[in-house]
PDB file of C-alpha atoms in Angstrom:
ATOM      1  CA  GLY A  94     128.942 136.276 155.547  1.00 47.00           C
ATOM      2  CA  GLU A  95     129.189 132.565 154.960  1.00 61.00           C
ATOM      3  CA  ASP A  96     131.650 132.624 152.071  1.00 80.00           C
ATOM      4  CA  VAL A  97     135.400 132.169 151.870  1.00 90.00           C
ATOM      5  CA  GLU A  98     136.589 134.919 149.540  1.00 92.00           C
ATOM      6  CA  GLN A  99     139.406 134.894 147.011  1.00 94.00           C
ATOM      7  CA  SER A 100     140.189 137.075 144.038  1.00 90.00           C
ATOM      8  CA  LEU A 101     139.535 135.171 140.814  1.00 91.00           C
ATOM      9  CA  PHE A 102     142.687 135.901 138.793  1.00 95.00           C
ATOM     10  CA  LEU A 103     146.389 136.605 139.285  1.00 97.00           C
ATOM     11  CA  SER A 104     149.023 137.005 136.578  1.00 97.00           C
ATOM     12  CA  VAL A 105     152.777 137.021 137.254  1.00 97.00           C
ATOM     13  CA  ARG A 106     156.028 136.713 135.325  1.00 97.00           C
ATOM     14  CA  GLU A 107     158.131 133.577 135.586  1.00 97.00           C
ATOM     15  CA  GLY A 108     160.680 133.968 138.396  1.00 97.00           C
ATOM     16  CA  ASP A 109     158.592 136.489 140.344  1.00 97.00           C
ATOM     17  CA  SER A 110     156.824 135.731 143.619  1.00 97.00           C
ATOM     18  CA  SER A 111     153.080 135.105 143.616  1.00 97.00           C
ATOM     19  CA  VAL A 112     150.865 135.984 146.542  1.00 98.00           C
ATOM     20  CA  ILE A 113     147.356 134.541 146.640  1.00 98.00           C
ATOM     21  CA  ASN A 114     145.030 135.944 149.275  1.00 97.00           C
ATOM     22  CA  CYS A 115     142.015 134.518 151.049  1.00 96.00           C
ATOM     23  CA  THR A 116     139.569 135.830 153.630  1.00 95.00           C
ATOM     24  CA  TYR A 117     137.741 133.246 155.690  1.00 92.00           C
ATOM     25  CA  THR A 118     134.744 133.671 157.907  1.00 86.00           C
ATOM     26  CA  ASP A 119     134.791 131.530 161.026  1.00 83.00           C
ATOM     27  CA  SER A 120     137.183 132.675 163.749  1.00 79.00           C
ATOM     28  CA  SER A 121     136.853 129.257 165.406  1.00 81.00           C
ATOM     29  CA  SER A 122     138.136 127.426 162.327  1.00 80.00           C
ATOM     30  CA  THR A 123     140.965 125.192 163.475  1.00 82.00           C
ATOM     31  CA  TYR A 124     142.770 124.347 160.247  1.00 91.00           C
ATOM     32  CA  LEU A 125     143.148 126.217 156.974  1.00 93.00           C
ATOM     33  CA  TYR A 126     144.245 124.624 153.717  1.00 95.00           C
ATOM     34  CA  TRP A 127     145.617 125.448 150.305  1.00 97.00           C
ATOM     35  CA  TYR A 128     144.769 123.179 147.372  1.00 97.00           C
ATOM     36  CA  LYS A 129     146.011 123.286 143.763  1.00 97.00           C
ATOM     37  CA  GLN A 130     143.918 122.266 140.750  1.00 96.00           C
ATOM     38  CA  GLU A 131     145.523 121.761 137.348  1.00 95.00           C
ATOM     39  CA  PRO A 132     143.306 121.918 134.239  1.00 90.00           C
ATOM     40  CA  GLY A 133     140.775 119.093 134.040  1.00 87.00           C
ATOM     41  CA  ALA A 134     142.027 117.477 137.234  1.00 91.00           C
ATOM     42  CA  GLY A 135     141.036 117.095 140.855  1.00 93.00           C
ATOM     43  CA  LEU A 136     142.389 119.099 143.787  1.00 95.00           C
ATOM     44  CA  GLN A 137     145.774 118.352 145.302  1.00 95.00           C
ATOM     45  CA  LEU A 138     146.525 119.357 148.907  1.00 94.00           C
ATOM     46  CA  LEU A 139     149.526 121.709 148.927  1.00 95.00           C
ATOM     47  CA  THR A 140     149.800 122.651 152.565  1.00 95.00           C
ATOM     48  CA  TYR A 141     147.792 123.429 155.662  1.00 93.00           C
ATOM     49  CA  ILE A 142     148.243 125.549 158.772  1.00 94.00           C
ATOM     50  CA  PHE A 143     146.889 125.185 162.282  1.00 92.00           C
ATOM     51  CA  SER A 144     145.097 128.249 163.574  1.00 88.00           C
ATOM     52  CA  ASN A 145     147.565 128.824 166.434  1.00 89.00           C
ATOM     53  CA  MET A 146     150.394 129.371 163.945  1.00 91.00           C
ATOM     54  CA  ASP A 147     151.246 132.624 162.149  1.00 93.00           C
ATOM     55  CA  MET A 148     153.426 131.201 159.422  1.00 95.00           C
ATOM     56  CA  LYS A 149     154.394 127.928 157.806  1.00 95.00           C
ATOM     57  CA  GLN A 150     157.114 127.455 155.201  1.00 96.00           C
ATOM     58  CA  ASP A 151     157.504 124.458 152.928  1.00 92.00           C
ATOM     59  CA  GLN A 152     160.183 124.833 150.226  1.00 95.00           C
ATOM     60  CA  ARG A 153     158.894 127.529 147.819  1.00 96.00           C
ATOM     61  CA  LEU A 154     155.580 127.886 149.639  1.00 97.00           C
ATOM     62  CA  THR A 155     154.963 130.240 152.566  1.00 97.00           C
ATOM     63  CA  VAL A 156     151.602 130.437 154.299  1.00 97.00           C
ATOM     64  CA  LEU A 157     150.791 133.465 156.428  1.00 97.00           C
ATOM     65  CA  LEU A 158     147.829 133.579 158.791  1.00 96.00           C
ATOM     66  CA  ASN A 159     146.385 136.721 160.339  1.00 94.00           C
ATOM     67  CA  LYS A 160     143.788 135.342 162.693  1.00 91.00           C
ATOM     68  CA  LYS A 161     142.621 138.774 163.870  1.00 91.00           C
ATOM     69  CA  ASP A 162     141.669 139.773 160.315  1.00 92.00           C
ATOM     70  CA  LYS A 163     140.760 136.198 159.266  1.00 92.00           C
ATOM     71  CA  HIS A 164     143.205 136.534 156.386  1.00 95.00           C
ATOM     72  CA  LEU A 165     145.250 133.746 154.856  1.00 96.00           C
ATOM     73  CA  SER A 166     147.848 134.065 152.114  1.00 97.00           C
ATOM     74  CA  LEU A 167     149.961 131.706 150.034  1.00 98.00           C
ATOM     75  CA  ARG A 168     153.267 132.976 148.683  1.00 98.00           C
ATOM     76  CA  ILE A 169     154.990 131.015 145.920  1.00 98.00           C
ATOM     77  CA  ALA A 170     158.627 131.997 145.495  1.00 98.00           C
ATOM     78  CA  ASP A 171     160.342 131.851 142.083  1.00 97.00           C
ATOM     79  CA  THR A 172     157.062 131.096 140.312  1.00 98.00           C
ATOM     80  CA  GLN A 173     157.373 128.697 137.363  1.00 97.00           C
ATOM     81  CA  THR A 174     155.071 128.022 134.406  1.00 95.00           C
ATOM     82  CA  GLY A 175     154.242 124.679 136.043  1.00 95.00           C
ATOM     83  CA  ASP A 176     152.662 126.623 138.903  1.00 97.00           C
ATOM     84  CA  SER A 177     149.885 127.839 136.572  1.00 97.00           C
ATOM     85  CA  ALA A 178     146.693 126.410 138.073  1.00 97.00           C
ATOM     86  CA  ILE A 179     143.686 127.305 140.206  1.00 96.00           C
ATOM     87  CA  TYR A 180     144.449 127.645 143.918  1.00 97.00           C
ATOM     88  CA  PHE A 181     141.732 127.106 146.516  1.00 96.00           C
ATOM     89  CA  CYS A 182     141.826 128.028 150.161  1.00 95.00           C
ATOM     90  CA  ALA A 183     139.565 126.149 152.557  1.00 94.00           C
ATOM     91  CA  GLU A 184     138.664 126.458 156.218  1.00 91.00           C
ATOM     92  CA  ARG A 185     137.728 123.618 158.512  1.00 88.00           C
ATOM     93  CA  ARG A 186     134.776 124.688 160.594  1.00 82.00           C
ATOM     94  CA  GLN A 187     133.525 123.298 163.868  1.00 75.00           C
ATOM     95  CA  GLY A 188     132.093 119.842 163.246  1.00 71.00           C
ATOM     96  CA  GLY A 189     134.578 119.020 160.503  1.00 74.00           C
ATOM     97  CA  LYS A 190     133.060 120.595 157.398  1.00 80.00           C
ATOM     98  CA  LEU A 191     135.507 122.064 154.850  1.00 88.00           C
ATOM     99  CA  ILE A 192     134.379 125.288 153.173  1.00 89.00           C
ATOM    100  CA  PHE A 193     136.198 126.241 149.959  1.00 92.00           C
ATOM    101  CA  GLY A 194     136.781 129.613 148.354  1.00 92.00           C
ATOM    102  CA  GLN A 195     135.993 130.289 144.695  1.00 92.00           C
ATOM    103  CA  GLY A 196     139.563 129.625 143.621  1.00 94.00           C
ATOM    104  CA  THR A 197     142.253 131.970 142.216  1.00 96.00           C
ATOM    105  CA  GLU A 198     143.469 131.240 138.712  1.00 96.00           C
ATOM    106  CA  LEU A 199     147.220 131.848 138.598  1.00 97.00           C
ATOM    107  CA  SER A 200     148.701 132.543 135.172  1.00 97.00           C
ATOM    108  CA  VAL A 201     152.494 132.499 134.876  1.00 97.00           C
ATOM    109  CA  LYS A 202     153.911 134.224 131.815  1.00 95.00           C
ATOM    110  CA  PRO A 203     157.406 133.398 130.511  1.00 91.00           C
TER     111      PRO A 203
ATOM    112  CA  ASP B 374     148.804 102.718 144.879  1.00 64.00           C
ATOM    113  CA  GLY B 375     145.945 104.068 146.960  1.00 72.00           C
ATOM    114  CA  GLY B 376     143.649 106.720 145.616  1.00 94.00           C
ATOM    115  CA  ILE B 377     140.211 107.731 144.418  1.00 97.00           C
ATOM    116  CA  THR B 378     138.950 106.754 140.993  1.00 96.00           C
ATOM    117  CA  GLN B 379     136.122 108.607 139.307  1.00 97.00           C
ATOM    118  CA  SER B 380     134.547 107.327 136.136  1.00 94.00           C
ATOM    119  CA  PRO B 381     133.842 108.180 133.457  1.00 94.00           C
ATOM    120  CA  LYS B 382     136.001 111.256 132.873  1.00 95.00           C
ATOM    121  CA  TYR B 383     133.458 112.697 130.419  1.00 95.00           C
ATOM    122  CA  LEU B 384     129.735 111.985 130.386  1.00 94.00           C
ATOM    123  CA  PHE B 385     126.980 113.193 128.112  1.00 93.00           C
ATOM    124  CA  ARG B 386     123.356 113.032 129.120  1.00 90.00           C
ATOM    125  CA  LYS B 387     120.159 113.787 127.289  1.00 91.00           C
ATOM    126  CA  GLU B 388     117.633 115.995 129.010  1.00 88.00           C
ATOM    127  CA  GLY B 389     115.201 113.997 131.122  1.00 88.00           C
ATOM    128  CA  GLN B 390     117.611 111.122 131.797  1.00 91.00           C
ATOM    129  CA  ASN B 391     119.141 110.052 135.075  1.00 94.00           C
ATOM    130  CA  VAL B 392     122.866 109.364 135.102  1.00 95.00           C
ATOM    131  CA  THR B 393     125.174 107.837 137.727  1.00 96.00           C
ATOM    132  CA  LEU B 394     128.741 108.951 138.405  1.00 97.00           C
ATOM    133  CA  SER B 395     131.081 106.424 139.964  1.00 97.00           C
ATOM    134  CA  CYS B 396     133.505 107.085 142.826  1.00 98.00           C
ATOM    135  CA  GLU B 397     135.687 104.341 144.310  1.00 98.00           C
ATOM    136  CA  GLN B 398     138.470 104.675 146.896  1.00 98.00           C
ATOM    137  CA  ASN B 399     140.969 102.122 148.214  1.00 97.00           C
ATOM    138  CA  LEU B 400     142.337 104.343 150.978  1.00 96.00           C
ATOM    139  CA  ASN B 401     140.190 102.761 153.692  1.00 96.00           C
ATOM    140  CA  HIS B 402     138.723 106.199 154.395  1.00 96.00           C
ATOM    141  CA  ASP B 403     135.520 106.419 156.408  1.00 96.00           C
ATOM    142  CA  ALA B 404     134.182 109.675 154.972  1.00 96.00           C
ATOM    143  CA  MET B 405     133.343 110.531 151.365  1.00 97.00           C
ATOM    144  CA  TYR B 406     132.036 113.653 149.634  1.00 96.00           C
ATOM    145  CA  TRP B 407     130.591 114.908 146.362  1.00 97.00           C
ATOM    146  CA  TYR B 408     131.237 118.444 145.149  1.00 96.00           C
ATOM    147  CA  ARG B 409     130.050 120.329 142.130  1.00 96.00           C
ATOM    148  CA  GLN B 410     132.384 122.861 140.495  1.00 94.00           C
ATOM    149  CA  ASP B 411     131.187 125.685 138.254  1.00 91.00           C
ATOM    150  CA  PRO B 412     133.483 128.425 136.887  1.00 81.00           C
ATOM    151  CA  GLY B 413     133.968 131.255 139.369  1.00 73.00           C
ATOM    152  CA  GLN B 414     131.858 129.544 142.042  1.00 78.00           C
ATOM    153  CA  GLY B 415     134.363 127.231 143.646  1.00 85.00           C
ATOM    154  CA  LEU B 416     133.248 123.938 145.125  1.00 92.00           C
ATOM    155  CA  ARG B 417     129.747 123.369 146.436  1.00 92.00           C
ATOM    156  CA  LEU B 418     128.953 120.357 148.591  1.00 93.00           C
ATOM    157  CA  ILE B 419     126.214 118.084 147.224  1.00 96.00           C
ATOM    158  CA  TYR B 420     126.209 115.113 149.633  1.00 97.00           C
ATOM    159  CA  TYR B 421     128.561 113.622 152.169  1.00 96.00           C
ATOM    160  CA  SER B 422     128.896 110.359 154.036  1.00 97.00           C
ATOM    161  CA  GLN B 423     130.622 110.145 157.402  1.00 95.00           C
ATOM    162  CA  ILE B 424     130.563 106.349 157.469  1.00 95.00           C
ATOM    163  CA  VAL B 425     129.233 103.417 155.466  1.00 96.00           C
ATOM    164  CA  ASN B 426     125.429 103.119 155.303  1.00 95.00           C
ATOM    165  CA  ASP B 427     125.029 106.778 156.270  1.00 96.00           C
ATOM    166  CA  PHE B 428     124.864 109.994 154.254  1.00 97.00           C
ATOM    167  CA  GLN B 429     123.636 113.578 154.622  1.00 96.00           C
ATOM    168  CA  LYS B 430     122.595 116.361 152.287  1.00 96.00           C
ATOM    169  CA  GLY B 431     125.044 119.116 151.592  1.00 94.00           C
ATOM    170  CA  ASP B 432     124.314 122.640 150.415  1.00 91.00           C
ATOM    171  CA  ILE B 433     122.904 121.815 146.964  1.00 95.00           C
ATOM    172  CA  ALA B 434     121.393 118.310 147.238  1.00 97.00           C
ATOM    173  CA  GLU B 435     118.212 118.969 145.234  1.00 96.00           C
ATOM    174  CA  GLY B 436     118.109 116.846 142.092  1.00 96.00           C
ATOM    175  CA  TYR B 437     120.839 114.468 143.284  1.00 97.00           C
ATOM    176  CA  SER B 438     120.871 111.164 145.163  1.00 97.00           C
ATOM    177  CA  VAL B 439     123.620 108.955 146.633  1.00 98.00           C
ATOM    178  CA  SER B 440     124.142 105.613 148.324  1.00 98.00           C
ATOM    179  CA  ARG B 441     126.901 104.285 150.571  1.00 98.00           C
ATOM    180  CA  GLU B 442     126.408 100.532 150.756  1.00 98.00           C
ATOM    181  CA  LYS B 443     130.137  99.787 150.710  1.00 97.00           C
ATOM    182  CA  LYS B 444     132.945 101.667 152.418  1.00 97.00           C
ATOM    183  CA  GLU B 445     134.897 102.094 149.193  1.00 97.00           C
ATOM    184  CA  SER B 446     132.062 103.255 146.954  1.00 98.00           C
ATOM    185  CA  PHE B 447     129.933 106.438 146.910  1.00 98.00           C
ATOM    186  CA  PRO B 448     128.033 106.751 143.597  1.00 98.00           C
ATOM    187  CA  LEU B 449     126.172 109.955 142.732  1.00 98.00           C
ATOM    188  CA  THR B 450     123.005 109.928 140.629  1.00 97.00           C
ATOM    189  CA  VAL B 451     122.083 113.125 138.811  1.00 96.00           C
ATOM    190  CA  THR B 452     118.343 112.929 138.288  1.00 94.00           C
ATOM    191  CA  SER B 453     116.142 114.605 135.715  1.00 90.00           C
ATOM    192  CA  ALA B 454     114.980 116.931 138.507  1.00 89.00           C
ATOM    193  CA  GLN B 455     118.376 118.672 138.523  1.00 89.00           C
ATOM    194  CA  LYS B 456     117.680 121.752 136.418  1.00 88.00           C
ATOM    195  CA  ASN B 457     121.225 122.652 135.419  1.00 91.00           C
ATOM    196  CA  PRO B 458     123.393 119.546 135.692  1.00 93.00           C
ATOM    197  CA  THR B 459     126.191 120.545 133.307  1.00 95.00           C
ATOM    198  CA  ALA B 460     129.242 120.905 135.567  1.00 96.00           C
ATOM    199  CA  PHE B 461     132.470 119.305 136.765  1.00 96.00           C
ATOM    200  CA  TYR B 462     131.841 116.825 139.599  1.00 97.00           C
ATOM    201  CA  LEU B 463     134.501 115.987 142.162  1.00 96.00           C
ATOM    202  CA  CYS B 464     134.506 113.143 144.652  1.00 97.00           C
ATOM    203  CA  ALA B 465     136.702 113.278 147.767  1.00 96.00           C
ATOM    204  CA  SER B 466     137.416 111.201 150.842  1.00 96.00           C
ATOM    205  CA  SER B 467     139.010 111.655 154.239  1.00 94.00           C
ATOM    206  CA  ILE B 468     140.249 109.308 156.947  1.00 92.00           C
ATOM    207  CA  THR B 469     137.419 110.373 159.205  1.00 90.00           C
ATOM    208  CA  TRP B 470     134.789 113.087 159.067  1.00 88.00           C
ATOM    209  CA  ASP B 471     136.611 115.228 161.620  1.00 84.00           C
ATOM    210  CA  THR B 472     140.199 114.685 160.492  1.00 84.00           C
ATOM    211  CA  ASN B 473     142.595 117.615 160.328  1.00 82.00           C
ATOM    212  CA  TYR B 474     144.467 116.131 157.379  1.00 83.00           C
ATOM    213  CA  GLY B 475     142.196 117.437 154.661  1.00 88.00           C
ATOM    214  CA  TYR B 476     140.629 115.559 151.791  1.00 93.00           C
ATOM    215  CA  THR B 477     141.914 113.415 148.934  1.00 94.00           C
ATOM    216  CA  PHE B 478     140.227 114.195 145.633  1.00 96.00           C
ATOM    217  CA  GLY B 479     139.489 112.167 142.531  1.00 96.00           C
ATOM    218  CA  SER B 480     140.237 113.526 139.062  1.00 96.00           C
ATOM    219  CA  GLY B 481     136.638 114.506 138.368  1.00 96.00           C
ATOM    220  CA  THR B 482     133.837 113.770 135.901  1.00 97.00           C
ATOM    221  CA  ARG B 483     132.678 116.414 133.445  1.00 96.00           C
ATOM    222  CA  LEU B 484     128.956 116.041 132.801  1.00 96.00           C
ATOM    223  CA  THR B 485     127.345 117.739 129.825  1.00 95.00           C
ATOM    224  CA  VAL B 486     123.645 117.758 129.040  1.00 90.00           C
ATOM    225  CA  VAL B 487     122.978 117.604 125.319  1.00 86.00           C
TER     226      VAL B 487
END
């Protein structure tokens, strides 16, 4: 299909790890992105990964890419209440267009 | 500080009226975009502009119009032909259309039809 798929909701306890999953569609996509949206705000770029990489780590964030299965995940270590937000994955298709998933709403409970 | 400014933050429109949403950037970016966000549906592309004086329809352009007369400005008009305009509208920009660095987003305008 044409869509980038994400589950809509994830709930974790403060201090646990969160894993947000995404399935994209175009095997020729060159870059994949994770954005964060806090309530009533725009999207903030968290991190991105080039398609020839399997993993990228940036402080508490770890991105894993399984190109064979077209699966992308974002792991947030030691999740805090300030991490509560909607997380969007996006793929950059041939020609430059960014296609976004539906977003996963992460709820962090104290 | 460089960034994208969307105004107003909240907008109310009566049925049958056109309304224009403002988007201004001082990042010297060539490309600009308008997205519509509805709960559970993610972001859908309305229009985009790769360079000044040029723009193309996105996936859901019906009932919307844009202009790109200046590099820093990309206003979106929601016309009376748009059947369900109540939504959160996001403007974004990027250095170039084909950059790998992703987009910079504004803080959004919430439009409500009353």
